[in-house]
C-alpha positions as a LaTeX table, in Angstrom:
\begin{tabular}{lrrr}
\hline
Residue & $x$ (\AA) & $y$ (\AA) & $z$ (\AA) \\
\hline
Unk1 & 29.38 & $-152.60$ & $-47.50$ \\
Unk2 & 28.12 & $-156.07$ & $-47.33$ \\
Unk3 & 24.53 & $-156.57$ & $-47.51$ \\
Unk4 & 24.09 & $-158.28$ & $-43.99$ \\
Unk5 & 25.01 & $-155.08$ & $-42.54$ \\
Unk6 & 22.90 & $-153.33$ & $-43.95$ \\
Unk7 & 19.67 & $-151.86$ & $-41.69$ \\
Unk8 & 16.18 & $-151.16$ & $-43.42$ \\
Unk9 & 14.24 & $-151.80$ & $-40.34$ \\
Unk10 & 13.51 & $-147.81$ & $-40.25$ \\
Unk11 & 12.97 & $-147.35$ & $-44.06$ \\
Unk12 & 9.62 & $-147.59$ & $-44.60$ \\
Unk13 & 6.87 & $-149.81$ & $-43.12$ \\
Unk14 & 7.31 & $-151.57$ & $-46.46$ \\
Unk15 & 10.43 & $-153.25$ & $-45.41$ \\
Unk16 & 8.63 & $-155.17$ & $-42.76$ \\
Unk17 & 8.03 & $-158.69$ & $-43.06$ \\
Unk18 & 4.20 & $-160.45$ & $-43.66$ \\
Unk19 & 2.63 & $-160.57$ & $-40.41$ \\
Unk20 & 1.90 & $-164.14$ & $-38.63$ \\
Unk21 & $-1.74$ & $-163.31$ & $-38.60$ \\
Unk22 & $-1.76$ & $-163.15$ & $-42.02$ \\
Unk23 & 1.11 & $-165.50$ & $-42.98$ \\
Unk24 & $-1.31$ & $-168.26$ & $-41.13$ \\
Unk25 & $-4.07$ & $-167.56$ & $-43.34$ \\
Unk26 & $-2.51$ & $-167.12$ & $-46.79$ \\
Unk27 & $-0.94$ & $-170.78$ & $-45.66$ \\
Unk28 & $-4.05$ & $-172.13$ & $-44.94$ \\
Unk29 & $-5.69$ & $-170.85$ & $-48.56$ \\
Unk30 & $-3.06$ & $-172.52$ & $-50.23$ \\
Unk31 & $-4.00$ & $-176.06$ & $-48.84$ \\
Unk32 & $-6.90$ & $-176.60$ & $-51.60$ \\
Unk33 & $-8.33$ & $-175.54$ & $-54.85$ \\
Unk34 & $-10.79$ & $-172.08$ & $-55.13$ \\
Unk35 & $-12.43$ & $-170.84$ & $-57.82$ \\
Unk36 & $-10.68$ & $-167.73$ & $-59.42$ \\
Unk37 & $-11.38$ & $-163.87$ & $-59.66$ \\
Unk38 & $-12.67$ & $-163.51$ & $-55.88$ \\
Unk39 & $-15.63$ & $-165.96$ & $-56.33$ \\
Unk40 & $-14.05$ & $-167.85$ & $-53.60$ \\
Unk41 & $-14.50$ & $-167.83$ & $-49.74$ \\
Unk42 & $-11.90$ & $-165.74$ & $-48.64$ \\
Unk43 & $-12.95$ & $-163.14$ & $-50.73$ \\
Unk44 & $-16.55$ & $-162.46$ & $-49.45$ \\
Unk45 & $-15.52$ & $-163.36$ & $-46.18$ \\
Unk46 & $-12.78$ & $-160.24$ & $-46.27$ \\
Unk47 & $-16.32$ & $-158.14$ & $-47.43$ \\
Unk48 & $-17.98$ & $-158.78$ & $-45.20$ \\
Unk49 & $-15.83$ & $-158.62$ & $-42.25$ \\
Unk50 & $-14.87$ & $-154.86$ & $-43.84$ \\
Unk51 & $-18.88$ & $-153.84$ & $-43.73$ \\
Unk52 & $-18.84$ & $-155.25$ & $-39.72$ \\
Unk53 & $-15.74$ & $-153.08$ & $-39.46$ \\
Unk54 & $-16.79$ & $-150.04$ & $-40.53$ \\
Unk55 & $-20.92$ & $-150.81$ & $-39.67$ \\
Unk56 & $-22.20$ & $-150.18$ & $-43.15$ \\
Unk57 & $-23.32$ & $-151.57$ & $-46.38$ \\
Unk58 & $-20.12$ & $-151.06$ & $-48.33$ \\
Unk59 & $-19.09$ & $-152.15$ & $-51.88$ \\
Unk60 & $-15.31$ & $-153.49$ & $-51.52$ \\
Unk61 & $-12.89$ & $-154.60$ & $-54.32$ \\
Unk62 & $-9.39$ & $-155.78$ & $-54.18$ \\
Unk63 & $-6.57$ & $-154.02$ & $-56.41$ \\
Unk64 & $-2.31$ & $-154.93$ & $-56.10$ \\
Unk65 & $-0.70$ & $-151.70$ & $-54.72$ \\
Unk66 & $-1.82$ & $-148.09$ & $-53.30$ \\
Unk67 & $-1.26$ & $-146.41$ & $-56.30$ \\
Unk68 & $-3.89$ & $-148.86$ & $-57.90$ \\
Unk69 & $-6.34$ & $-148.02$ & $-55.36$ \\
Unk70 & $-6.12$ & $-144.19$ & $-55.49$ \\
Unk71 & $-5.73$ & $-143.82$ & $-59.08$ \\
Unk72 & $-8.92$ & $-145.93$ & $-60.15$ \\
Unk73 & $-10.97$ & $-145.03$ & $-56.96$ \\
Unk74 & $-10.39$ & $-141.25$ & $-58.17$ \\
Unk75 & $-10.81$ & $-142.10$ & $-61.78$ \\
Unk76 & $-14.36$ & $-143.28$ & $-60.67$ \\
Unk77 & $-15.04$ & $-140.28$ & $-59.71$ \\
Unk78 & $-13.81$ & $-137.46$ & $-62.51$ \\
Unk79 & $-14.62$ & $-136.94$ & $-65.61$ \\
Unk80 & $-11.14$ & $-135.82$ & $-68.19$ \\
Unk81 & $-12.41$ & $-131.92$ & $-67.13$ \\
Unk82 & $-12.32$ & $-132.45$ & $-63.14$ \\
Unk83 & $-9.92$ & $-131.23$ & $-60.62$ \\
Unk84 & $-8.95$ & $-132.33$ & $-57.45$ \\
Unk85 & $-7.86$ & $-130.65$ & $-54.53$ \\
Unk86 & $-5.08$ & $-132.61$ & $-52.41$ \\
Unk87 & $-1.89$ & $-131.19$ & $-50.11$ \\
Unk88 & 1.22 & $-130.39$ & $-51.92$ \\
Unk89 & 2.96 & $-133.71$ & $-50.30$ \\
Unk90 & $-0.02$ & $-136.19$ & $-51.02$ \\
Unk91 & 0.94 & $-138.99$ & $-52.59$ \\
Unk92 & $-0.73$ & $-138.89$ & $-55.09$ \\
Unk93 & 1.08 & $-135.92$ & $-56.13$ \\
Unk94 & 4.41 & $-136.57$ & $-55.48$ \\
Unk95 & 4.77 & $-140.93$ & $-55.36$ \\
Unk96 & 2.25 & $-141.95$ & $-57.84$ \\
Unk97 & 4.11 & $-141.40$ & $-61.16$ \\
Unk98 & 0.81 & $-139.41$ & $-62.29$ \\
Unk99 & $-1.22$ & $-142.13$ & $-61.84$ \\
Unk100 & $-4.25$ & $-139.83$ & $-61.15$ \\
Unk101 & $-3.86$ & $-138.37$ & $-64.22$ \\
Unk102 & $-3.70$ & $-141.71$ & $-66.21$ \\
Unk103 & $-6.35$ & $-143.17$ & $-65.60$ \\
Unk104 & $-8.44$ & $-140.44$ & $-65.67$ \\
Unk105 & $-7.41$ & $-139.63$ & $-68.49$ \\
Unk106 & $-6.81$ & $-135.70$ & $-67.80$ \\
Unk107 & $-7.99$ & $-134.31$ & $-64.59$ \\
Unk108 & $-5.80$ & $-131.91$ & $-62.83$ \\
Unk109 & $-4.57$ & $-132.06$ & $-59.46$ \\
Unk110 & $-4.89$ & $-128.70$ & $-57.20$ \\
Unk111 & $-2.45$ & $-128.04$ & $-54.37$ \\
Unk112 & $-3.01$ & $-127.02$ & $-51.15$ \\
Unk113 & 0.23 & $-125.61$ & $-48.96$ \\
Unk114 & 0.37 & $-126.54$ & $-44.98$ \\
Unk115 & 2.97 & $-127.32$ & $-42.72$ \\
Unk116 & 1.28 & $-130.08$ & $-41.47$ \\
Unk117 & 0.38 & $-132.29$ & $-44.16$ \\
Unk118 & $-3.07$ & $-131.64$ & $-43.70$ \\
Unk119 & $-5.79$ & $-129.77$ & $-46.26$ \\
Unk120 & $-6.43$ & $-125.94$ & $-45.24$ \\
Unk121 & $-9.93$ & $-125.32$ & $-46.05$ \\
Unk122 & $-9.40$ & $-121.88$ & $-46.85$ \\
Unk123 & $-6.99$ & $-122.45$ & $-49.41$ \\
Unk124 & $-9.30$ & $-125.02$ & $-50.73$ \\
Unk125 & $-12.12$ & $-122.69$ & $-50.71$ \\
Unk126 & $-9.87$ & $-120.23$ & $-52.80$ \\
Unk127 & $-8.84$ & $-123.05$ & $-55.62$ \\
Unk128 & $-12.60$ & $-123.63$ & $-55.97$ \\
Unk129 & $-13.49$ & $-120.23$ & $-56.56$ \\
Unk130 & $-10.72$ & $-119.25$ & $-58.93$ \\
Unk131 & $-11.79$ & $-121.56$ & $-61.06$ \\
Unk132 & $-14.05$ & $-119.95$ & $-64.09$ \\
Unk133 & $-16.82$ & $-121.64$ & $-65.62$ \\
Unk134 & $-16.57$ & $-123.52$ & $-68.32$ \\
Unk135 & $-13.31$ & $-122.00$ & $-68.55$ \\
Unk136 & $-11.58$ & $-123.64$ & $-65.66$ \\
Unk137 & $-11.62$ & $-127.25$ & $-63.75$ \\
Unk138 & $-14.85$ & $-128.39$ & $-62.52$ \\
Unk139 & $-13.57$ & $-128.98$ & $-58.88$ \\
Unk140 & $-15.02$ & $-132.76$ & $-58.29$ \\
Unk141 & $-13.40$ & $-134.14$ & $-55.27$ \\
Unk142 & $-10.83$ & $-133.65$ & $-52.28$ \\
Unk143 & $-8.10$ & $-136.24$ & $-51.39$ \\
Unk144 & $-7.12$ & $-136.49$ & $-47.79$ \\
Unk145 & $-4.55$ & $-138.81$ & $-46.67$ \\
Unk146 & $-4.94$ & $-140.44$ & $-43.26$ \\
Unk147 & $-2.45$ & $-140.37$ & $-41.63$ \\
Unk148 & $-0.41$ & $-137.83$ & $-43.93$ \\
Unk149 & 2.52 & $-137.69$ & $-45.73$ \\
Unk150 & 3.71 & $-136.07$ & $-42.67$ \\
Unk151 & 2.64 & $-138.11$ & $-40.10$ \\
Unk152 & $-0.18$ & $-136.19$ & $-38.45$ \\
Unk153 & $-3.44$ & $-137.40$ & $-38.45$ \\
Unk154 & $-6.75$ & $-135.89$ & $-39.03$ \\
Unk155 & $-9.43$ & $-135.67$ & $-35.90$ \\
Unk156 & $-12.95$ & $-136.69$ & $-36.88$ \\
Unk157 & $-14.03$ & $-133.41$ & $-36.62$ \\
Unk158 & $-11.22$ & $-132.25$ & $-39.19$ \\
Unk159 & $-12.68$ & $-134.97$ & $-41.82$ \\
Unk160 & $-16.34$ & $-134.02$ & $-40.98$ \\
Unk161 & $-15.33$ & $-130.49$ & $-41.39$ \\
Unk162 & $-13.88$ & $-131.54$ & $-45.33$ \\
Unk163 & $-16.67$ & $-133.50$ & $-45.85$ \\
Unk164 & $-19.16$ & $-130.64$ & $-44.92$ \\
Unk165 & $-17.53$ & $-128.52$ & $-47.41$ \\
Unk166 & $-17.05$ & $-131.57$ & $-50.28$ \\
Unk167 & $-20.51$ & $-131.90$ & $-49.90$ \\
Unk168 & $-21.81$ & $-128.14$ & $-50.25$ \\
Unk169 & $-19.52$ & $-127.53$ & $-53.51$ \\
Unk170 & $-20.95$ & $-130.66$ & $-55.28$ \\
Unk171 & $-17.69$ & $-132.70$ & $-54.53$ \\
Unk172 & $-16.92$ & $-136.04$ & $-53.55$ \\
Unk173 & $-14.32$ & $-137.01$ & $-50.67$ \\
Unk174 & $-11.85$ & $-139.22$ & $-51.45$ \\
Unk175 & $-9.05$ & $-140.73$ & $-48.47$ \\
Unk176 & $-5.93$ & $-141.93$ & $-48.87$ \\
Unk177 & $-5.44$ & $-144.84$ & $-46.13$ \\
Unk178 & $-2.53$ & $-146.40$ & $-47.06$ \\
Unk179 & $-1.68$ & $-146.10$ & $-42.83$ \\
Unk180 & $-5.70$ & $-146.07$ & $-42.13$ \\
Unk181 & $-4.86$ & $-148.52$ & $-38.86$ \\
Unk182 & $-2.15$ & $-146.16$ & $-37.52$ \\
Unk183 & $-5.00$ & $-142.97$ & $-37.74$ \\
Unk184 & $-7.32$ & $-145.52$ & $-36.45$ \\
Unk185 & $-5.22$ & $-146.27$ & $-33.70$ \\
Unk186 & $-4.05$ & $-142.94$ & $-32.98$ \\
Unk187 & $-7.54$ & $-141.70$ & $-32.32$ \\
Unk188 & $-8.56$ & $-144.76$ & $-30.53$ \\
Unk189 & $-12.23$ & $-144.35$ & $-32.77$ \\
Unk190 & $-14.79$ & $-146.24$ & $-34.54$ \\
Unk191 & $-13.80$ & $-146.26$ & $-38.02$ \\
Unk192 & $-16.70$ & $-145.04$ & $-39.07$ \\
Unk193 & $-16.67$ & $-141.51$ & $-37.42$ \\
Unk194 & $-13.25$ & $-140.38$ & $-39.27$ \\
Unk195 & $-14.73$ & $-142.22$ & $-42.90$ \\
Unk196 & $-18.34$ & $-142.20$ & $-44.29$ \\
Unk197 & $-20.08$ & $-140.50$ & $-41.29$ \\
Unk198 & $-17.85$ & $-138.04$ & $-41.60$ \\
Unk199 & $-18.66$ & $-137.55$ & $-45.21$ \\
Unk200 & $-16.01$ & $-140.13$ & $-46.90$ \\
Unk201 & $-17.41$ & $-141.44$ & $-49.95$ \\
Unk202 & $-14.12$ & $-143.36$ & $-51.19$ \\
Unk203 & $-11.53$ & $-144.61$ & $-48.82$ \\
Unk204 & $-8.36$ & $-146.68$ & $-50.20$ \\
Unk205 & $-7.75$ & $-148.50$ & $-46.94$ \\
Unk206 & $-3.82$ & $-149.67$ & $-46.90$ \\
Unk207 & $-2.65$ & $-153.21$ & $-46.04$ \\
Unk208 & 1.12 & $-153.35$ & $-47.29$ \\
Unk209 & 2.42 & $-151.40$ & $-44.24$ \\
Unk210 & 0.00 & $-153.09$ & $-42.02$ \\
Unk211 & 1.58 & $-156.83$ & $-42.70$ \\
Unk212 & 0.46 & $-157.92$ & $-45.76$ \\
Unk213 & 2.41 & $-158.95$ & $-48.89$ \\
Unk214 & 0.47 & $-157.12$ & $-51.12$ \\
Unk215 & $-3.37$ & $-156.03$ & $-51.79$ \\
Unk216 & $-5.22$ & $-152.81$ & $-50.98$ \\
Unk217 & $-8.69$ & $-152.44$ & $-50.67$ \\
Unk218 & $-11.09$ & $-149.69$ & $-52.35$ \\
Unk219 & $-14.24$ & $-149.49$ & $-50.57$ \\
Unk220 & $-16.91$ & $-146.99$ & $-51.61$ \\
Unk221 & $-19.60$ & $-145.90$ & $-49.18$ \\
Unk222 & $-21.19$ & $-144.21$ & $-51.72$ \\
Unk223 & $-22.50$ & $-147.17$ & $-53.08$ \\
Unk224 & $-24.19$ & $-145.59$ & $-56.29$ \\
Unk225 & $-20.32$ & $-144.45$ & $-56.90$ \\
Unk226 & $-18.96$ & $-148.05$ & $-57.52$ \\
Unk227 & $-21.39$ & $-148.96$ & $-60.34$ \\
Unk228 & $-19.07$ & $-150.84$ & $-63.10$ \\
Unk229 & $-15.91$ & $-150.48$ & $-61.23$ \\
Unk230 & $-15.16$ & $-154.15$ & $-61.59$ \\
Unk231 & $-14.75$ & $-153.49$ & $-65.37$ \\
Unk232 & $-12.50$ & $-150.60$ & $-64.10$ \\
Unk233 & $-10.43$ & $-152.81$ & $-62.28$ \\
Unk234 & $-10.04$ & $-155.54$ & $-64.62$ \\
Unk235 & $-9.08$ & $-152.80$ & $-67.42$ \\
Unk236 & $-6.36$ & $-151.55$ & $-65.57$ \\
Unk237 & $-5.03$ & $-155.22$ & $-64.95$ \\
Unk238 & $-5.75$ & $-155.05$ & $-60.90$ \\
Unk239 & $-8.03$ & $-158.02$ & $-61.21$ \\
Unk240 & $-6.38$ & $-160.97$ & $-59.48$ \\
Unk241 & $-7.14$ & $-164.60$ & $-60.76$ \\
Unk242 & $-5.97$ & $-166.13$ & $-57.28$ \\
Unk243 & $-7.81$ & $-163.71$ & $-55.63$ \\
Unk244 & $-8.24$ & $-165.73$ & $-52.56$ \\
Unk245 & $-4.44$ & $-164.97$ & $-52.03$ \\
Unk246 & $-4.62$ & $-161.53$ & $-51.44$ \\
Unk247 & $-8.21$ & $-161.80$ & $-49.55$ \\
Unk248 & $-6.60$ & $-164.99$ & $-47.45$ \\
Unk249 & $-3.57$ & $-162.05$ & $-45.75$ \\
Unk250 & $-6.77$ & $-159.53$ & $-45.44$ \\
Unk251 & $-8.91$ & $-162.20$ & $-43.32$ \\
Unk252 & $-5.65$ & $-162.96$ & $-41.21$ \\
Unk253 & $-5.10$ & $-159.26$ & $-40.73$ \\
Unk254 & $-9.00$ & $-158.10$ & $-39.74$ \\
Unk255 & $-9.71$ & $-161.16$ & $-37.53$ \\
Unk256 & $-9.58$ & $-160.64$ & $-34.49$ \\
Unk257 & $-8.38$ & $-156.76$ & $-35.00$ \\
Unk258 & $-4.76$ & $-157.77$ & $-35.90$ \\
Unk259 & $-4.59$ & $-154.69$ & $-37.97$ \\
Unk260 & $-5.22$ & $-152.34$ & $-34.76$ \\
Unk261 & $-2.63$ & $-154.34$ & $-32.89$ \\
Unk262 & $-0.34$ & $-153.90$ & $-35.49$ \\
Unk263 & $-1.52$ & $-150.28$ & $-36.17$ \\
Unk264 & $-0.64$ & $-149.62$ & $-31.90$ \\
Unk265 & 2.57 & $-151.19$ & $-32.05$ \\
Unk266 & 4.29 & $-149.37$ & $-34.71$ \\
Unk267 & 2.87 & $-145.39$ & $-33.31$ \\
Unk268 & 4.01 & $-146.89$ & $-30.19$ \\
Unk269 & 7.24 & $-147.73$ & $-31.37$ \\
Unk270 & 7.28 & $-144.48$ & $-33.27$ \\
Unk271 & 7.06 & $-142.70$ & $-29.67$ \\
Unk272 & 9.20 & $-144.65$ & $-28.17$ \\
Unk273 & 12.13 & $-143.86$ & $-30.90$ \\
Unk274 & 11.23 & $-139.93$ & $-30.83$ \\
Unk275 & 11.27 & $-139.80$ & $-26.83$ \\
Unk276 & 14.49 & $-141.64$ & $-26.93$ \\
Unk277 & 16.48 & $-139.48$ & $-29.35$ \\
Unk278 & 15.01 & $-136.62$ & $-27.70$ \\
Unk279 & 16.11 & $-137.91$ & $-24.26$ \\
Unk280 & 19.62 & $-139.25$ & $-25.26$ \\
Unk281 & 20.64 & $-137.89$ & $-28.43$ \\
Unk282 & 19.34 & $-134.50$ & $-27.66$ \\
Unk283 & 17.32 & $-134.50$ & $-31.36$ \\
Unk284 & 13.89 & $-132.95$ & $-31.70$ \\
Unk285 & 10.98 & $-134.47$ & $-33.52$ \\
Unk286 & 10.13 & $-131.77$ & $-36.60$ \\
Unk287 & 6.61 & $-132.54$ & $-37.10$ \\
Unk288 & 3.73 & $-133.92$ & $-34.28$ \\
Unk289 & 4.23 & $-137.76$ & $-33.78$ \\
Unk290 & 0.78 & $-138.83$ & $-33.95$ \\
Unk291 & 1.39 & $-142.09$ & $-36.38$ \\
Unk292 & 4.20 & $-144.54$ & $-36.70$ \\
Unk293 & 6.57 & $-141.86$ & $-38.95$ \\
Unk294 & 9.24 & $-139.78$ & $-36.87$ \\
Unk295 & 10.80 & $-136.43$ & $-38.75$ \\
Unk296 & 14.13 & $-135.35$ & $-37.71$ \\
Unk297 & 16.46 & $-132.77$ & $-38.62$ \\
Unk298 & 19.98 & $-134.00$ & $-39.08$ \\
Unk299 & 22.78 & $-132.56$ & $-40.49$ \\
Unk300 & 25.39 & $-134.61$ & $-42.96$ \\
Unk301 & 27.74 & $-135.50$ & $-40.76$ \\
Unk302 & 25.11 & $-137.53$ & $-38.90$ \\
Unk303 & 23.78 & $-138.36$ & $-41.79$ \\
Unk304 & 26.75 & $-139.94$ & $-43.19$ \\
Unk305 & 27.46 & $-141.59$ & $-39.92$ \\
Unk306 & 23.93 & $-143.39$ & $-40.06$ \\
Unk307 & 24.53 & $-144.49$ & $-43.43$ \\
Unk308 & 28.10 & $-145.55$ & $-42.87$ \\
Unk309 & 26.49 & $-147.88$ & $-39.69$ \\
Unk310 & 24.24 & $-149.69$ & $-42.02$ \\
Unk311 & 21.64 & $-147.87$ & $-41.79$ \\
Unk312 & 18.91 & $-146.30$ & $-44.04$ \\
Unk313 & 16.37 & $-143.70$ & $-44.58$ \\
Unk314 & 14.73 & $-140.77$ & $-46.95$ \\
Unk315 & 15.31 & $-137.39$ & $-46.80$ \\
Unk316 & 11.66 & $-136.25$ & $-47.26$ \\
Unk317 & 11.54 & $-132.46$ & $-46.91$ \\
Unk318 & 14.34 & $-130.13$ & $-48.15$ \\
Unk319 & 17.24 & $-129.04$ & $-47.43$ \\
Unk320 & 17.90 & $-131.87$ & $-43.83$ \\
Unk321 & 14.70 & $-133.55$ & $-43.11$ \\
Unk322 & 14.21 & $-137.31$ & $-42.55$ \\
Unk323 & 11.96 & $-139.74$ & $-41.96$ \\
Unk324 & 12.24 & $-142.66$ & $-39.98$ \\
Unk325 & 9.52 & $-145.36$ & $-40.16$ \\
Unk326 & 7.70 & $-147.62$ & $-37.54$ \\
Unk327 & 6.27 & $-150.93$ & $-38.27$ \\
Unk328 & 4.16 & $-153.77$ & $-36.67$ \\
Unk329 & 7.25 & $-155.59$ & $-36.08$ \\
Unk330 & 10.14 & $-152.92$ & $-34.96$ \\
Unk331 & 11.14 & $-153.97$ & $-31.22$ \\
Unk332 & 13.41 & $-152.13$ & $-28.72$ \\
Unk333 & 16.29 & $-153.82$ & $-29.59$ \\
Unk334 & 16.27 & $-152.45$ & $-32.97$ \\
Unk335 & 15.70 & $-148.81$ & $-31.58$ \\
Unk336 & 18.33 & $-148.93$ & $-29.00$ \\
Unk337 & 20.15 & $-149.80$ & $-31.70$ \\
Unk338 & 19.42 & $-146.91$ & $-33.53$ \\
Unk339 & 19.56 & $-144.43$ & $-30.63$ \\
Unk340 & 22.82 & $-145.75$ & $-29.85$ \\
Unk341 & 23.95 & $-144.78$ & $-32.92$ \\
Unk342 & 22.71 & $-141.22$ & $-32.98$ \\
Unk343 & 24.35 & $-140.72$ & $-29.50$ \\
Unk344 & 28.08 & $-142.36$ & $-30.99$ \\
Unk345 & 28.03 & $-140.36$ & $-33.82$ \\
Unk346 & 26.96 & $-136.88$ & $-32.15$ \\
\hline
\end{tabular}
C-alpha cells in the first residue's frame, strides 16, 4: 500500500499537525536571538499565564515528552521504598517503559482494577492497608489520569474525593494530564476545582495532543514539593537550551484559550464520530464518550477492511477493542469518511 493512502487522522491525537496558534508563535520566536535555558521571555511569560490559568502561585518547568513529566514529577515525590497507587491501564503502567521506576530509582507501582479507567477508592484503601510496616511499601502518592486511558473523565468531586483520602494517609496526589484540555472541556470548569483545590499537588499538564510539537509542562501546587527540581530536570537531560521554542508553542496555545478551543473541538468531534457509527453503521460506543477517544468493538473482518482502506488504529483492550482518536484538527469530511467505510464494509 502506498503511503499516500494511508489514513492516521484517527490514530492518536499525536498524528495531528502543530496548531496555527502555536505555529504563529514558535515563528515569531525564531525572528531574533534569546538567551538560553528558559531565561528568555517566552518562558516566564508561559508561567505566568499558567498561574492566571489555574489562579494560583504555581512553580512550572518545561520537560520534552509525557513520560518526562510523569516520571520526574513522581520521582519528586518517592523515596526508592514508596509505592504508588495508579489504575491498571495508566500510563504510566503500561506506555512508559518503567519510567516511574527509573527515575525513582525503585518505587513500586500498585494497581487498581475498574472498568472505567478510573481509581476505586476502596481498592485503594485495601492496597494501603495490606501493606506491613517496615515490611511493605510506604504508600506515598496516587496517580490519576485526566481524562483516562479510557476516555472517561473524572468530576471534581471524584478528584476532591482522591485528594481527601491522599491527604488523610500522608500521600501526595499526582495527575496525569496529558488530555488535561479535553477533561477541562468536558466539564466546562475552572481548572482549578478538578486540580489543587481539589487536593492536586502535581499535575503533568499535556500539550502534544493539544497542538504542540513537543513540550509538557510539570507544575507543582505544592510549592514546597518542587524545591531542586530544576537539578532534577537537567539530570535527566529534559532541560532545553532553546527553551523559548517549546515555551513560544505554549504561549500560542494558552493565549487567548486556544487550548480549550482545541480541547472542544476534538470531544466534539469524538461525539460526532460515535453518534454517527451508532446511527449508520449500527456500532456501539464500549466505554462513556466523555473526551475526544471513541472505543469500539469490531470484529476482524471489519478490522481488516479498515486497514485494507488505509486506515489505522490500536487495539487497546483484549480480545476486539479499539480506539479511535479525536484531535483539534479532525473535520467532518474526514469522519464521513470513516463512517462511510464502516457502513461499506459491514
Amino acid at each position: 500500500m502506498c503511503a499516500a493512502t494511508i489514513r492516521h487522522q484517527f490514530a492518536s491525537d499525536n498524528t495531528a499537525a502543530i496548531c496555527p496558534g502555536a505555529w504563529k508563535t514558535l515563528e515569531q520566536a525564531n525572528a531574533h536571538y534569546a538567551p538560553s535555558y528558559g531565561e528568555d521571555e517566552w518562558t516566564a511569560a508561559v508561567c505566568e499565564r499558567i498561574r492566571q490559568i489555574f489562579e494560583v502561585d504555581c512553580d512550572v518547568y518545561f520537560v520534552f515528552t509525557g513520560t518526562g513529566a510523569n516520571a520526574l514529577g513522581l520521582a519528586q515525590l518517592c523515596q526508592p521504598f514508596h509505592g504508588v497507587i495508579c489504575h491498571e491501564r495508566a500510563h504510566i503502567q503500561t506506555d512508559e517503559g518503567g519510567a516511574m521506576e527509573f527515575y525513582t530509582r525503585g518505587a513500586k507501582l500498585f494497581l487498581t482494577k475498574t472498568n472505567d479507567g478510573k481509581i476505586d477508592l476502596g481498592e485503594t484503601e485495601k492496597i494501603v492497608a495490606q501493606q506491613v510496616e517496615l515490611h511493605g511499601h510506604m504508600m506515598r502518592a496516587i496517580s490519576i489520569a485526566q481524562a483516562t486511558e479510557l476516555g472517561t473523565v473524572y468530576t471534581s468531586d471524584e478528584v476532591e474525593a482522591i485528594g481527601a483520602f491522599a491527604r488523610a494517609h500522608r500521600m501526595s496526589l499526582h495527575m496525569d494530564g496529558a488530555r488535561f484540555a479535553n477533561a477541562v472541556a468536558s466539564l466546562g470548569c475552572a481548572p482549578k476545582t478538578i486540580t489543587w483545590k481539589a487536593g492536586v499537588d502535581v499535575l503533568s499538564f499535556g500539550g502534544t495532543k493539544n497542538g504542540v510539537a513537543v513540550g509538557e509542562l510539570v507544575i507543582f501546587f505544592d510549592k514546597t514539593a518542587s524545591r531542586d527540581f530544576q537539578y532534577r530536570v537537567k539530570q535527566a537531560g529534559q532541560l532545553g537550551s532553546k527553551m523559548r521554542f517549546l515555551a513560544a508553542q505554549w504561549l500560542g496555545l494558552l493565549n487567548e484559550d486556544v487550548w480549550l478551543r482545541n480541547a472542544r473541538h476534538a470531544n466534539e468531534a469524538a461525539r460526532a464520530l460515535a453518534q454517527r457509527l451508532r446511527n449508520e453503521a449500527e456500532v456501539e460506543t464500549v466505554f462513556p464518550v466523555e473526551s475526544n477517544a471513541v472505543f469500539v468493538q469490531l470484529n476482524d473482518q471489519v478490522v481488516q477492511g479498515l486497514y485494507t482502506r488505509g486506515w489505522r488504529f490500536y487495539k487497546f483492550v483484549e480480545p476486539a477493542i479499539y480506539r479511535l482518536m479525536c484531535s483539534w484538527s479532525t473535520t467532518e469530511e474526514e469522519i464521513s469518511m470513516l463512517v462511510g467505510d464502516f457502513v461499506a464494509i459491514k
